Amino acid sequence: MLVLIKETYDDLSRHTAGMIADRIRRKPDLVLGLATGTTPLGLYRELIRLHRNDGLSFARVTTFNLDEYIGLPRTHPQSYYHFMQENLFRHIDVDPTAIYIPDGMAPDIDAQCEWYEQQIVRRGGIDVQILGIGANGHIAFNEPGSSLGSRTRIKTLADQTVKDNARFFKTADEVPKTAITMGIGTIMEAREVFLVASGAGKAAAVKAAIEGPITAMVPASIIQMHRKAYVLLDRDAASQLTHTFRG
Ligand code: GLP
């Protein structure tokens, strides 16, 4: 596990985008796992800039998103499908047939989860998985208590996650209470994992994840078991670390 601490959110976003660009240049048909939320917005802006100004091409890249709300149509402004279109996909040259996001409107959710796992395998597995972290230590929608070996499945959102995500909806009542999420076992099979966190609001979760014990109560702590994990932080997200990560 390599912990990289950058001074500001912009530095963090630029650095993470640079690492991804490097992977794409080395392997143009990279299979890239993507996350939603506020944290990767700067990273996506930077990837778009690299595409426009530096000729970074996503034409052969395949993407798999971590999760999607159940019951929101793709056209809903808060669906993760819509989020990805607006914040990344429509600005780059990714092949629309190589974009995978779980379908939260699928009539048979279990079959959809199974299908999603199969597509990851069919595309050769995920090379690089970007992750955010919830204030309660969740990754994707794997809430505290999720099995560390779990696969893509339906999960009920924790109360805190519903509250945290209510800022994007008019009221907390409108936040879907269930989602399809890649499992922790699924995420751990990615060849590299980049966990990105920014801001003081994430400092306690980051500390628990990388300095605490590995426990299902802090799903992100499983990253300690990954063979090639990077934890990319800004100064504020790193502010509660007491161990060696000062650089
Ligand atoms: C959401 C997503 C996660 C994301 C997390 C943090 O609930 N399902 O994938 O990492 O919350 O989001 P943010 O970056 O907005 O703090």
PDB file of C-alpha atoms and ligand atoms in Angstrom:
ATOM      1  CA  MET A   1       0.000   0.000   0.000  1.00  0.00           C
ATOM      2  CA  LEU A   2       1.512   3.284  -1.070  1.00  0.00           C
ATOM      3  CA  VAL A   3       0.126   6.424   0.570  1.00  0.00           C
ATOM      4  CA  LEU A   4       0.644   9.622  -1.426  1.00  0.00           C
ATOM      5  CA  ILE A   5      -0.234  12.935   0.181  1.00  0.00           C
ATOM      6  CA  LYS A   6      -0.667  16.012  -1.994  1.00  0.00           C
ATOM      7  CA  GLU A   7      -1.053  19.537  -0.707  1.00  0.00           C
ATOM      8  CA  THR A   8      -4.388  20.452  -2.301  1.00  0.00           C
ATOM      9  CA  TYR A   9      -7.366  18.842  -4.003  1.00  0.00           C
ATOM     10  CA  ASP A  10      -6.165  20.137  -7.372  1.00  0.00           C
ATOM     11  CA  ASP A  11      -2.702  18.627  -6.894  1.00  0.00           C
ATOM     12  CA  LEU A  12      -4.347  15.355  -5.889  1.00  0.00           C
ATOM     13  CA  SER A  13      -6.621  15.346  -8.939  1.00  0.00           C
ATOM     14  CA  ARG A  14      -3.761  16.162 -11.304  1.00  0.00           C
ATOM     15  CA  HIS A  15      -1.531  13.510  -9.814  1.00  0.00           C
ATOM     16  CA  THR A  16      -4.195  10.796  -9.957  1.00  0.00           C
ATOM     17  CA  ALA A  17      -5.085  11.705 -13.547  1.00  0.00           C
ATOM     18  CA  GLY A  18      -1.398  11.517 -14.451  1.00  0.00           C
ATOM     19  CA  MET A  19      -1.185   8.001 -13.019  1.00  0.00           C
ATOM     20  CA  ILE A  20      -4.228   6.916 -15.026  1.00  0.00           C
ATOM     21  CA  ALA A  21      -2.929   8.568 -18.210  1.00  0.00           C
ATOM     22  CA  ASP A  22       0.327   6.708 -17.735  1.00  0.00           C
ATOM     23  CA  ARG A  23      -1.529   3.380 -17.467  1.00  0.00           C
ATOM     24  CA  ILE A  24      -3.574   4.144 -20.614  1.00  0.00           C
ATOM     25  CA  ARG A  25      -0.482   5.122 -22.588  1.00  0.00           C
ATOM     26  CA  ARG A  26       1.205   1.862 -21.604  1.00  0.00           C
ATOM     27  CA  LYS A  27      -1.937  -0.191 -22.270  1.00  0.00           C
ATOM     28  CA  PRO A  28      -4.355   1.593 -24.633  1.00  0.00           C
ATOM     29  CA  ASP A  29      -7.021  -1.092 -24.089  1.00  0.00           C
ATOM     30  CA  LEU A  30      -6.962  -0.577 -20.315  1.00  0.00           C
ATOM     31  CA  VAL A  31      -9.997  -1.766 -18.341  1.00  0.00           C
ATOM     32  CA  LEU A  32     -10.714   1.110 -15.996  1.00  0.00           C
ATOM     33  CA  GLY A  33     -12.989   0.935 -12.961  1.00  0.00           C
ATOM     34  CA  LEU A  34     -14.688   4.257 -12.243  1.00  0.00           C
ATOM     35  CA  ALA A  35     -16.304   5.876  -9.222  1.00  0.00           C
ATOM     36  CA  THR A  36     -18.870   8.605  -8.772  1.00  0.00           C
ATOM     37  CA  GLY A  37     -19.213  11.230  -6.033  1.00  0.00           C
ATOM     38  CA  THR A  38     -17.653  14.633  -5.546  1.00  0.00           C
ATOM     39  CA  THR A  39     -14.116  13.334  -5.039  1.00  0.00           C
ATOM     40  CA  PRO A  40     -13.338  12.169  -8.602  1.00  0.00           C
ATOM     41  CA  LEU A  41     -14.741  15.313 -10.255  1.00  0.00           C
ATOM     42  CA  GLY A  42     -11.339  17.033 -10.338  1.00  0.00           C
ATOM     43  CA  LEU A  43      -9.747  13.867 -11.632  1.00  0.00           C
ATOM     44  CA  TYR A  44     -12.308  13.610 -14.444  1.00  0.00           C
ATOM     45  CA  ARG A  45     -11.811  17.281 -15.344  1.00  0.00           C
ATOM     46  CA  GLU A  46      -8.091  16.631 -15.587  1.00  0.00           C
ATOM     47  CA  LEU A  47      -8.576  13.494 -17.731  1.00  0.00           C
ATOM     48  CA  ILE A  48     -10.762  15.558 -20.076  1.00  0.00           C
ATOM     49  CA  ARG A  49      -8.019  18.198 -20.263  1.00  0.00           C
ATOM     50  CA  LEU A  50      -5.419  15.539 -21.052  1.00  0.00           C
ATOM     51  CA  HIS A  51      -7.696  14.190 -23.780  1.00  0.00           C
ATOM     52  CA  ARG A  52      -8.188  17.634 -25.334  1.00  0.00           C
ATOM     53  CA  ASN A  53      -4.701  19.053 -24.955  1.00  0.00           C
ATOM     54  CA  ASP A  54      -2.362  16.087 -24.736  1.00  0.00           C
ATOM     55  CA  GLY A  55      -3.983  13.625 -27.124  1.00  0.00           C
ATOM     56  CA  LEU A  56      -4.851  11.086 -24.424  1.00  0.00           C
ATOM     57  CA  SER A  57      -7.208   8.642 -26.150  1.00  0.00           C
ATOM     58  CA  PHE A  58      -9.822   6.472 -24.484  1.00  0.00           C
ATOM     59  CA  ALA A  59     -10.889   4.932 -27.801  1.00  0.00           C
ATOM     60  CA  ARG A  60      -9.815   1.412 -26.780  1.00  0.00           C
ATOM     61  CA  VAL A  61     -10.475   1.764 -23.039  1.00  0.00           C
ATOM     62  CA  THR A  62     -13.288  -0.197 -21.359  1.00  0.00           C
ATOM     63  CA  THR A  63     -14.916   1.259 -18.251  1.00  0.00           C
ATOM     64  CA  PHE A  64     -16.826  -0.370 -15.404  1.00  0.00           C
ATOM     65  CA  ASN A  65     -18.561   1.792 -12.840  1.00  0.00           C
ATOM     66  CA  LEU A  66     -18.717   0.638  -9.257  1.00  0.00           C
ATOM     67  CA  ASP A  67     -22.384   1.133  -8.551  1.00  0.00           C
ATOM     68  CA  GLU A  68     -25.788   2.545  -9.429  1.00  0.00           C
ATOM     69  CA  TYR A  69     -28.942   3.441  -7.523  1.00  0.00           C
ATOM     70  CA  ILE A  70     -31.881   1.095  -7.923  1.00  0.00           C
ATOM     71  CA  GLY A  71     -35.019   2.695  -9.312  1.00  0.00           C
ATOM     72  CA  LEU A  72     -33.551   5.805 -10.951  1.00  0.00           C
ATOM     73  CA  PRO A  73     -33.864   5.885 -14.734  1.00  0.00           C
ATOM     74  CA  ARG A  74     -30.671   6.689 -16.646  1.00  0.00           C
ATOM     75  CA  THR A  75     -32.089  10.077 -17.530  1.00  0.00           C
ATOM     76  CA  HIS A  76     -32.468  11.064 -13.851  1.00  0.00           C
ATOM     77  CA  PRO A  77     -29.952  13.816 -13.060  1.00  0.00           C
ATOM     78  CA  GLN A  78     -28.786  11.931  -9.954  1.00  0.00           C
ATOM     79  CA  SER A  79     -28.348   8.547 -11.608  1.00  0.00           C
ATOM     80  CA  TYR A  80     -24.727   7.527 -11.791  1.00  0.00           C
ATOM     81  CA  TYR A  81     -25.210   6.889 -15.512  1.00  0.00           C
ATOM     82  CA  HIS A  82     -26.142  10.541 -15.976  1.00  0.00           C
ATOM     83  CA  PHE A  83     -23.306  11.657 -13.705  1.00  0.00           C
ATOM     84  CA  MET A  84     -20.731   9.777 -15.772  1.00  0.00           C
ATOM     85  CA  GLN A  85     -22.091  11.070 -19.086  1.00  0.00           C
ATOM     86  CA  GLU A  86     -22.016  14.665 -17.893  1.00  0.00           C
ATOM     87  CA  ASN A  87     -18.729  14.614 -16.017  1.00  0.00           C
ATOM     88  CA  LEU A  88     -16.611  12.389 -18.223  1.00  0.00           C
ATOM     89  CA  PHE A  89     -17.943  10.285 -21.061  1.00  0.00           C
ATOM     90  CA  ARG A  90     -19.434  12.928 -23.326  1.00  0.00           C
ATOM     91  CA  HIS A  91     -16.167  14.885 -23.240  1.00  0.00           C
ATOM     92  CA  ILE A  92     -13.825  12.058 -24.277  1.00  0.00           C
ATOM     93  CA  ASP A  93     -13.562   9.539 -27.126  1.00  0.00           C
ATOM     94  CA  VAL A  94     -14.575   6.429 -25.160  1.00  0.00           C
ATOM     95  CA  ASP A  95     -16.500   3.835 -27.189  1.00  0.00           C
ATOM     96  CA  PRO A  96     -20.112   3.832 -25.868  1.00  0.00           C
ATOM     97  CA  THR A  97     -20.261   0.043 -26.262  1.00  0.00           C
ATOM     98  CA  ALA A  98     -17.294  -0.287 -23.887  1.00  0.00           C
ATOM     99  CA  ILE A  99     -19.001   1.598 -21.039  1.00  0.00           C
ATOM    100  CA  TYR A 100     -20.505  -0.548 -18.298  1.00  0.00           C
ATOM    101  CA  ILE A 101     -22.656   0.813 -15.472  1.00  0.00           C
ATOM    102  CA  PRO A 102     -25.028  -1.452 -13.542  1.00  0.00           C
ATOM    103  CA  ASP A 103     -28.636  -0.979 -14.678  1.00  0.00           C
ATOM    104  CA  GLY A 104     -30.649   0.039 -11.637  1.00  0.00           C
ATOM    105  CA  MET A 105     -33.884  -0.326 -13.620  1.00  0.00           C
ATOM    106  CA  ALA A 106     -33.231  -3.928 -14.668  1.00  0.00           C
ATOM    107  CA  PRO A 107     -36.345  -6.086 -14.143  1.00  0.00           C
ATOM    108  CA  ASP A 108     -34.252  -8.836 -12.567  1.00  0.00           C
ATOM    109  CA  ILE A 109     -31.616  -7.227 -10.338  1.00  0.00           C
ATOM    110  CA  ASP A 110     -29.938 -10.505  -9.361  1.00  0.00           C
ATOM    111  CA  ALA A 111     -29.533 -11.444 -13.021  1.00  0.00           C
ATOM    112  CA  GLN A 112     -28.162  -7.967 -13.718  1.00  0.00           C
ATOM    113  CA  CYS A 113     -25.538  -8.403 -10.964  1.00  0.00           C
ATOM    114  CA  GLU A 114     -24.523 -11.786 -12.327  1.00  0.00           C
ATOM    115  CA  TRP A 115     -24.307 -10.356 -15.854  1.00  0.00           C
ATOM    116  CA  TYR A 116     -22.135  -7.497 -14.618  1.00  0.00           C
ATOM    117  CA  GLU A 117     -19.633  -9.859 -13.045  1.00  0.00           C
ATOM    118  CA  GLN A 118     -19.531 -11.861 -16.279  1.00  0.00           C
ATOM    119  CA  GLN A 119     -18.799  -8.750 -18.352  1.00  0.00           C
ATOM    120  CA  ILE A 120     -15.847  -7.860 -16.127  1.00  0.00           C
ATOM    121  CA  VAL A 121     -14.424 -11.329 -16.728  1.00  0.00           C
ATOM    122  CA  ARG A 122     -15.212 -11.203 -20.465  1.00  0.00           C
ATOM    123  CA  ARG A 123     -13.291  -7.917 -20.775  1.00  0.00           C
ATOM    124  CA  GLY A 124     -10.253  -9.441 -19.089  1.00  0.00           C
ATOM    125  CA  GLY A 125     -10.732  -8.095 -15.569  1.00  0.00           C
ATOM    126  CA  ILE A 126     -10.255  -4.577 -14.232  1.00  0.00           C
ATOM    127  CA  ASP A 127      -6.734  -3.179 -14.563  1.00  0.00           C
ATOM    128  CA  VAL A 128      -7.153  -0.052 -12.438  1.00  0.00           C
ATOM    129  CA  GLN A 129     -10.043   0.594 -10.056  1.00  0.00           C
ATOM    130  CA  ILE A 130     -10.648   4.116  -8.798  1.00  0.00           C
ATOM    131  CA  LEU A 131     -12.335   4.258  -5.401  1.00  0.00           C
ATOM    132  CA  GLY A 132     -13.688   6.997  -3.185  1.00  0.00           C
ATOM    133  CA  ILE A 133     -14.459   6.429   0.476  1.00  0.00           C
ATOM    134  CA  GLY A 134     -17.639   7.210   2.373  1.00  0.00           C
ATOM    135  CA  ALA A 135     -17.464   9.048   5.704  1.00  0.00           C
ATOM    136  CA  ASN A 136     -18.427   5.706   7.306  1.00  0.00           C
ATOM    137  CA  GLY A 137     -15.624   3.874   5.498  1.00  0.00           C
ATOM    138  CA  HIS A 138     -17.736   2.433   2.691  1.00  0.00           C
ATOM    139  CA  ILE A 139     -16.331   1.735  -0.766  1.00  0.00           C
ATOM    140  CA  ALA A 140     -18.730   1.791  -3.697  1.00  0.00           C
ATOM    141  CA  PHE A 141     -21.979   1.005  -1.807  1.00  0.00           C
ATOM    142  CA  ASN A 142     -20.407  -1.664   0.381  1.00  0.00           C
ATOM    143  CA  GLU A 143     -21.575  -0.347   3.699  1.00  0.00           C
ATOM    144  CA  PRO A 144     -20.109  -1.301   7.108  1.00  0.00           C
ATOM    145  CA  GLY A 145     -20.820  -4.969   7.744  1.00  0.00           C
ATOM    146  CA  SER A 146     -20.505  -5.958   4.085  1.00  0.00           C
ATOM    147  CA  SER A 147     -18.766  -9.259   3.526  1.00  0.00           C
ATOM    148  CA  LEU A 148     -15.145  -8.689   2.593  1.00  0.00           C
ATOM    149  CA  GLY A 149     -15.582 -11.432  -0.022  1.00  0.00           C
ATOM    150  CA  SER A 150     -18.806 -10.047  -1.519  1.00  0.00           C
ATOM    151  CA  ARG A 151     -19.604  -9.902  -5.237  1.00  0.00           C
ATOM    152  CA  THR A 152     -21.812  -7.533  -7.248  1.00  0.00           C
ATOM    153  CA  ARG A 153     -25.210  -7.458  -5.564  1.00  0.00           C
ATOM    154  CA  ILE A 154     -28.004  -5.328  -4.154  1.00  0.00           C
ATOM    155  CA  LYS A 155     -27.219  -3.374  -0.970  1.00  0.00           C
ATOM    156  CA  THR A 156     -29.305  -1.197   1.318  1.00  0.00           C
ATOM    157  CA  LEU A 157     -27.711   2.193   1.935  1.00  0.00           C
ATOM    158  CA  ALA A 158     -26.645   3.033   5.494  1.00  0.00           C
ATOM    159  CA  ASP A 159     -28.558   5.906   7.124  1.00  0.00           C
ATOM    160  CA  GLN A 160     -25.414   8.032   7.080  1.00  0.00           C
ATOM    161  CA  THR A 161     -24.938   7.446   3.343  1.00  0.00           C
ATOM    162  CA  VAL A 162     -28.547   8.454   2.668  1.00  0.00           C
ATOM    163  CA  LYS A 163     -27.916  11.624   4.710  1.00  0.00           C
ATOM    164  CA  ASP A 164     -24.582  12.313   2.987  1.00  0.00           C
ATOM    165  CA  ASN A 165     -26.067  11.853  -0.465  1.00  0.00           C
ATOM    166  CA  ALA A 166     -29.195  13.872   0.327  1.00  0.00           C
ATOM    167  CA  ARG A 167     -27.255  16.999  -0.669  1.00  0.00           C
ATOM    168  CA  PHE A 168     -27.736  15.987  -4.303  1.00  0.00           C
ATOM    169  CA  PHE A 169     -31.516  15.514  -3.980  1.00  0.00           C
ATOM    170  CA  LYS A 170     -34.273  17.880  -2.899  1.00  0.00           C
ATOM    171  CA  THR A 171     -34.988  15.866   0.251  1.00  0.00           C
ATOM    172  CA  ALA A 172     -33.517  12.790   1.972  1.00  0.00           C
ATOM    173  CA  ASP A 173     -36.773  10.969   1.107  1.00  0.00           C
ATOM    174  CA  GLU A 174     -35.866  11.142  -2.570  1.00  0.00           C
ATOM    175  CA  VAL A 175     -32.525   9.356  -2.098  1.00  0.00           C
ATOM    176  CA  PRO A 176     -32.910   5.749  -3.255  1.00  0.00           C
ATOM    177  CA  LYS A 177     -32.432   3.355  -0.352  1.00  0.00           C
ATOM    178  CA  THR A 178     -30.922   0.521  -2.371  1.00  0.00           C
ATOM    179  CA  ALA A 179     -28.217   0.201  -4.984  1.00  0.00           C
ATOM    180  CA  ILE A 180     -26.377  -2.310  -7.123  1.00  0.00           C
ATOM    181  CA  THR A 181     -22.737  -2.341  -6.125  1.00  0.00           C
ATOM    182  CA  MET A 182     -19.641  -4.251  -7.089  1.00  0.00           C
ATOM    183  CA  GLY A 183     -18.686  -6.398  -4.128  1.00  0.00           C
ATOM    184  CA  ILE A 184     -15.559  -6.006  -2.048  1.00  0.00           C
ATOM    185  CA  GLY A 185     -14.287  -9.289  -3.497  1.00  0.00           C
ATOM    186  CA  THR A 186     -14.942  -7.945  -6.997  1.00  0.00           C
ATOM    187  CA  ILE A 187     -13.047  -4.725  -6.265  1.00  0.00           C
ATOM    188  CA  MET A 188     -10.126  -6.612  -4.750  1.00  0.00           C
ATOM    189  CA  GLU A 189      -9.617  -8.517  -8.012  1.00  0.00           C
ATOM    190  CA  ALA A 190      -8.638  -5.310  -9.820  1.00  0.00           C
ATOM    191  CA  ARG A 191      -4.918  -5.409 -10.646  1.00  0.00           C
ATOM    192  CA  GLU A 192      -4.375  -1.957  -9.127  1.00  0.00           C
ATOM    193  CA  VAL A 193      -6.588   0.042  -6.799  1.00  0.00           C
ATOM    194  CA  PHE A 194      -6.440   3.831  -6.402  1.00  0.00           C
ATOM    195  CA  LEU A 195      -8.352   5.035  -3.336  1.00  0.00           C
ATOM    196  CA  VAL A 196      -8.785   8.804  -3.520  1.00  0.00           C
ATOM    197  CA  ALA A 197      -9.949  10.980  -0.614  1.00  0.00           C
ATOM    198  CA  SER A 198     -10.114  14.707  -0.091  1.00  0.00           C
ATOM    199  CA  GLY A 199     -11.090  16.989   2.765  1.00  0.00           C
ATOM    200  CA  ALA A 200     -11.233  16.893   6.558  1.00  0.00           C
ATOM    201  CA  GLY A 201     -14.622  15.147   6.435  1.00  0.00           C
ATOM    202  CA  LYS A 202     -12.856  11.996   5.234  1.00  0.00           C
ATOM    203  CA  ALA A 203      -9.905  12.150   7.659  1.00  0.00           C
ATOM    204  CA  ALA A 204     -11.387   9.792  10.270  1.00  0.00           C
ATOM    205  CA  ALA A 205     -12.486   7.249   7.650  1.00  0.00           C
ATOM    206  CA  VAL A 206      -9.052   7.376   6.006  1.00  0.00           C
ATOM    207  CA  LYS A 207      -7.331   6.846   9.333  1.00  0.00           C
ATOM    208  CA  ALA A 208      -9.571   3.890  10.182  1.00  0.00           C
ATOM    209  CA  ALA A 209      -9.072   2.387   6.725  1.00  0.00           C
ATOM    210  CA  ILE A 210      -5.292   2.547   6.585  1.00  0.00           C
ATOM    211  CA  GLU A 211      -4.151   2.607  10.210  1.00  0.00           C
ATOM    212  CA  GLY A 212      -6.916   0.574  11.823  1.00  0.00           C
ATOM    213  CA  PRO A 213      -7.609  -3.146  11.790  1.00  0.00           C
ATOM    214  CA  ILE A 214      -8.998  -4.830   8.685  1.00  0.00           C
ATOM    215  CA  THR A 215     -12.673  -5.187   9.446  1.00  0.00           C
ATOM    216  CA  ALA A 216     -15.984  -5.453   7.615  1.00  0.00           C
ATOM    217  CA  MET A 217     -17.085  -2.510   9.775  1.00  0.00           C
ATOM    218  CA  VAL A 218     -14.684  -0.333   7.749  1.00  0.00           C
ATOM    219  CA  PRO A 219     -14.978  -1.804   4.258  1.00  0.00           C
ATOM    220  CA  ALA A 220     -12.182   0.395   2.874  1.00  0.00           C
ATOM    221  CA  SER A 221      -9.733  -1.243   5.332  1.00  0.00           C
ATOM    222  CA  ILE A 222      -9.603  -4.244   2.968  1.00  0.00           C
ATOM    223  CA  ILE A 223      -7.267  -2.164   0.819  1.00  0.00           C
ATOM    224  CA  GLN A 224      -4.517  -3.177   3.258  1.00  0.00           C
ATOM    225  CA  MET A 225      -4.769  -6.666   1.751  1.00  0.00           C
ATOM    226  CA  HIS A 226      -4.389  -5.523  -1.857  1.00  0.00           C
ATOM    227  CA  ARG A 227      -1.114  -6.283  -3.602  1.00  0.00           C
ATOM    228  CA  LYS A 228      -0.999  -3.011  -5.527  1.00  0.00           C
ATOM    229  CA  ALA A 229      -2.963  -0.302  -3.780  1.00  0.00           C
ATOM    230  CA  TYR A 230      -2.389   3.444  -3.810  1.00  0.00           C
ATOM    231  CA  VAL A 231      -4.070   5.724  -1.285  1.00  0.00           C
ATOM    232  CA  LEU A 232      -4.112   9.234  -2.744  1.00  0.00           C
ATOM    233  CA  LEU A 233      -4.919  11.979  -0.266  1.00  0.00           C
ATOM    234  CA  ASP A 234      -4.864  15.711   0.070  1.00  0.00           C
ATOM    235  CA  ARG A 235      -3.434  17.266   3.221  1.00  0.00           C
ATOM    236  CA  ASP A 236      -6.858  17.546   4.927  1.00  0.00           C
ATOM    237  CA  ALA A 237      -7.861  13.931   4.292  1.00  0.00           C
ATOM    238  CA  ALA A 238      -4.471  12.860   5.674  1.00  0.00           C
ATOM    239  CA  SER A 239      -4.741  15.104   8.746  1.00  0.00           C
ATOM    240  CA  GLN A 240      -5.578  12.361  11.260  1.00  0.00           C
ATOM    241  CA  LEU A 241      -2.862   9.943  10.211  1.00  0.00           C
ATOM    242  CA  THR A 242      -0.420   9.343  13.023  1.00  0.00           C
ATOM    243  CA  HIS A 243       1.803   6.801  11.378  1.00  0.00           C
ATOM    244  CA  THR A 244       4.593   7.266   8.893  1.00  0.00           C
ATOM    245  CA  PHE A 245       2.776   8.869   5.987  1.00  0.00           C
ATOM    246  CA  ARG A 246       4.012  12.435   6.154  1.00  0.00           C
ATOM    247  CA  GLY A 247       5.675  12.868   2.751  1.00  0.00           C
TER     248      GLY A 247
HETATM  249  C1  GLP B   1     -21.102   7.434  -2.655  1.00  0.00           C
HETATM  250  C2  GLP B   1     -20.565   6.413  -3.681  1.00  0.00           C
HETATM  251  C3  GLP B   1     -19.137   6.036  -3.419  1.00  0.00           C
HETATM  252  C4  GLP B   1     -18.333   7.283  -3.125  1.00  0.00           C
HETATM  253  C5  GLP B   1     -18.798   7.890  -1.818  1.00  0.00           C
HETATM  254  C6  GLP B   1     -18.090   9.183  -1.458  1.00  0.00           C
HETATM  255  O1  GLP B   1     -22.111   6.982  -1.834  1.00  0.00           O
HETATM  256  N1  GLP B   1     -21.364   5.242  -3.824  1.00  0.00           N
HETATM  257  O2  GLP B   1     -18.598   5.313  -4.527  1.00  0.00           O
HETATM  258  O3  GLP B   1     -16.962   6.958  -2.999  1.00  0.00           O
HETATM  259  O4  GLP B   1     -20.203   8.041  -1.780  1.00  0.00           O
HETATM  260  O5  GLP B   1     -18.581  10.257  -2.206  1.00  0.00           O
HETATM  261  P1  GLP B   1     -17.959  11.696  -2.224  1.00  0.00           P
HETATM  262  O6  GLP B   1     -16.740  11.600  -3.079  1.00  0.00           O
HETATM  263  O7  GLP B   1     -19.002  12.564  -2.831  1.00  0.00           O
HETATM  264  O8  GLP B   1     -17.647  12.044  -0.825  1.00  0.00           O
END
